[in-house]
Amino acid sequence: MVPFNMRSGQNVHAWIDFDGPNFEINVTIAPAGVSDLSAQLSPSGIR
């Protein structure tokens, strides 16, 4: 994971994936303009 300042005022994109059978949510945050999920900065699993 790469540190990322959410208070910088920079635009971000967030991807939210829900895996129903496993009841798992994955949230990925990256700077605006990054469309490749392999360049994700902050994946976070929530159970």
Tab-separated table of N, CA and C in Angstrom:
chain	number	residue	atom	x	y	z
A	1	MET	N	0.839	-1.168	0.000
A	1	MET	CA	0.000	0.000	0.000
A	1	MET	C	0.892	1.241	0.000
A	2	VAL	N	0.488	2.241	-0.769
A	2	VAL	CA	1.219	3.501	-0.859
A	2	VAL	C	0.481	4.548	-0.032
A	3	PRO	N	1.189	5.296	0.829
A	3	PRO	CA	0.510	6.339	1.606
A	3	PRO	C	-0.157	7.358	0.686
A	4	PHE	N	-1.316	7.835	1.081
A	4	PHE	CA	-2.075	8.761	0.248
A	4	PHE	C	-2.821	9.723	1.157
A	5	ASN	N	-2.609	11.034	0.974
A	5	ASN	CA	-3.230	12.050	1.817
A	5	ASN	C	-4.604	12.417	1.263
A	6	MET	N	-5.662	12.010	1.945
A	6	MET	CA	-7.027	12.293	1.497
A	6	MET	C	-7.412	13.757	1.728
A	7	ARG	N	-6.634	14.502	2.479
A	7	ARG	CA	-6.946	15.904	2.771
A	7	ARG	C	-6.193	16.874	1.870
A	8	SER	N	-5.515	16.382	0.849
A	8	SER	CA	-4.702	17.235	-0.016
A	8	SER	C	-5.532	18.086	-0.964
A	9	GLY	N	-6.809	17.751	-1.149
A	9	GLY	CA	-7.646	18.472	-2.100
A	9	GLY	C	-7.584	17.887	-3.497
A	10	GLN	N	-6.734	16.883	-3.688
A	10	GLN	CA	-6.601	16.217	-4.989
A	10	GLN	C	-7.830	15.342	-5.240
A	11	ASN	N	-8.338	15.372	-6.481
A	11	ASN	CA	-9.465	14.506	-6.838
A	11	ASN	C	-9.040	13.047	-6.805
A	12	VAL	N	-9.961	12.185	-6.384
A	12	VAL	CA	-9.697	10.750	-6.334
A	12	VAL	C	-10.847	9.993	-6.981
A	13	HIS	N	-10.565	8.777	-7.380
A	13	HIS	CA	-11.589	7.840	-7.835
A	13	HIS	C	-11.624	6.703	-6.834
A	14	ALA	N	-12.812	6.176	-6.615
A	14	ALA	CA	-12.962	5.032	-5.718
A	14	ALA	C	-13.716	3.935	-6.445
A	15	TRP	N	-13.222	2.705	-6.337
A	15	TRP	CA	-13.886	1.529	-6.890
A	15	TRP	C	-14.380	0.714	-5.710
A	16	ILE	N	-15.615	0.293	-5.767
A	16	ILE	CA	-16.189	-0.528	-4.701
A	16	ILE	C	-16.644	-1.844	-5.311
A	17	ASP	N	-16.073	-2.936	-4.842
A	17	ASP	CA	-16.418	-4.277	-5.317
A	17	ASP	C	-17.063	-5.044	-4.174
A	18	PHE	N	-18.183	-5.690	-4.471
A	18	PHE	CA	-18.885	-6.488	-3.470
A	18	PHE	C	-18.916	-7.938	-3.920
A	19	ASP	N	-18.435	-8.820	-3.074
A	19	ASP	CA	-18.460	-10.260	-3.320
A	19	ASP	C	-19.576	-10.838	-2.455
A	20	GLY	N	-20.756	-11.016	-3.059
A	20	GLY	CA	-21.935	-11.474	-2.328
A	20	GLY	C	-21.768	-12.801	-1.615
A	21	PRO	N	-21.289	-13.861	-2.316
A	21	PRO	CA	-21.173	-15.162	-1.657
A	21	PRO	C	-20.277	-15.136	-0.411
A	22	ASN	N	-19.234	-14.308	-0.433
A	22	ASN	CA	-18.325	-14.217	0.717
A	22	ASN	C	-18.655	-13.036	1.628
A	23	PHE	N	-19.681	-12.247	1.253
A	23	PHE	CA	-20.100	-11.077	2.007
A	23	PHE	C	-18.902	-10.182	2.314
A	24	GLU	N	-18.161	-9.803	1.277
A	24	GLU	CA	-16.946	-9.011	1.425
A	24	GLU	C	-17.004	-7.799	0.510
A	25	ILE	N	-16.583	-6.642	1.026
A	25	ILE	CA	-16.502	-5.408	0.256
A	25	ILE	C	-15.036	-5.024	0.147
A	26	ASN	N	-14.588	-4.647	-1.068
A	26	ASN	CA	-13.239	-4.153	-1.273
A	26	ASN	C	-13.333	-2.742	-1.832
A	27	VAL	N	-12.706	-1.781	-1.157
A	27	VAL	CA	-12.700	-0.390	-1.596
A	27	VAL	C	-11.286	-0.046	-2.036
A	28	THR	N	-11.164	0.485	-3.266
A	28	THR	CA	-9.873	0.872	-3.815
A	28	THR	C	-9.914	2.356	-4.136
A	29	ILE	N	-8.906	3.099	-3.701
A	29	ILE	CA	-8.843	4.540	-3.924
A	29	ILE	C	-7.558	4.856	-4.677
A	30	ALA	N	-7.668	5.728	-5.709
A	30	ALA	CA	-6.506	6.124	-6.499
A	30	ALA	C	-6.693	7.565	-6.962
A	31	PRO	N	-5.606	8.267	-7.300
A	31	PRO	CA	-5.746	9.626	-7.819
A	31	PRO	C	-6.603	9.627	-9.082
A	32	ALA	N	-7.344	10.706	-9.302
A	32	ALA	CA	-8.158	10.836	-10.513
A	32	ALA	C	-7.250	10.705	-11.731
A	33	GLY	N	-7.739	10.031	-12.753
A	33	GLY	CA	-6.960	9.830	-13.969
A	33	GLY	C	-6.305	8.469	-14.037
A	34	VAL	N	-6.234	7.760	-12.920
A	34	VAL	CA	-5.682	6.411	-12.912
A	34	VAL	C	-6.830	5.450	-13.160
A	35	SER	N	-6.807	4.778	-14.314
A	35	SER	CA	-7.916	3.880	-14.641
A	35	SER	C	-7.551	2.415	-14.463
A	36	ASP	N	-6.287	2.136	-14.222
A	36	ASP	CA	-5.812	0.759	-14.099
A	36	ASP	C	-5.837	0.339	-12.634
A	37	LEU	N	-6.657	-0.641	-12.303
A	37	LEU	CA	-6.741	-1.080	-10.912
A	37	LEU	C	-5.434	-1.657	-10.396
A	38	SER	N	-4.520	-2.062	-11.287
A	38	SER	CA	-3.229	-2.573	-10.815
A	38	SER	C	-2.390	-1.441	-10.238
A	39	ALA	N	-2.776	-0.194	-10.497
A	39	ALA	CA	-2.058	0.960	-9.957
A	39	ALA	C	-2.723	1.476	-8.685
A	40	GLN	N	-3.562	0.665	-8.078
A	40	GLN	CA	-4.312	1.094	-6.901
A	40	GLN	C	-3.396	1.498	-5.760
A	41	LEU	N	-3.865	2.427	-4.961
A	41	LEU	CA	-3.061	2.918	-3.859
A	41	LEU	C	-3.510	2.405	-2.504
A	42	SER	N	-4.794	2.269	-2.314
A	42	SER	CA	-5.268	1.979	-0.971
A	42	SER	C	-6.393	0.950	-0.957
A	43	PRO	N	-6.054	-0.334	-1.122
A	43	PRO	CA	-7.117	-1.328	-1.021
A	43	PRO	C	-7.476	-1.559	0.441
A	44	SER	N	-8.740	-1.761	0.703
A	44	SER	CA	-9.169	-1.978	2.077
A	44	SER	C	-10.319	-2.959	2.104
A	45	GLY	N	-10.131	-4.075	2.755
A	45	GLY	CA	-11.209	-5.052	2.879
A	45	GLY	C	-12.025	-4.784	4.131
A	46	ILE	N	-13.339	-4.884	4.007
A	46	ILE	CA	-14.238	-4.685	5.138
A	46	ILE	C	-15.083	-5.932	5.274
A	47	ARG	N	-15.140	-6.515	6.441
A	47	ARG	CA	-15.961	-7.709	6.662
A	47	ARG	C	-17.011	-7.417	7.691
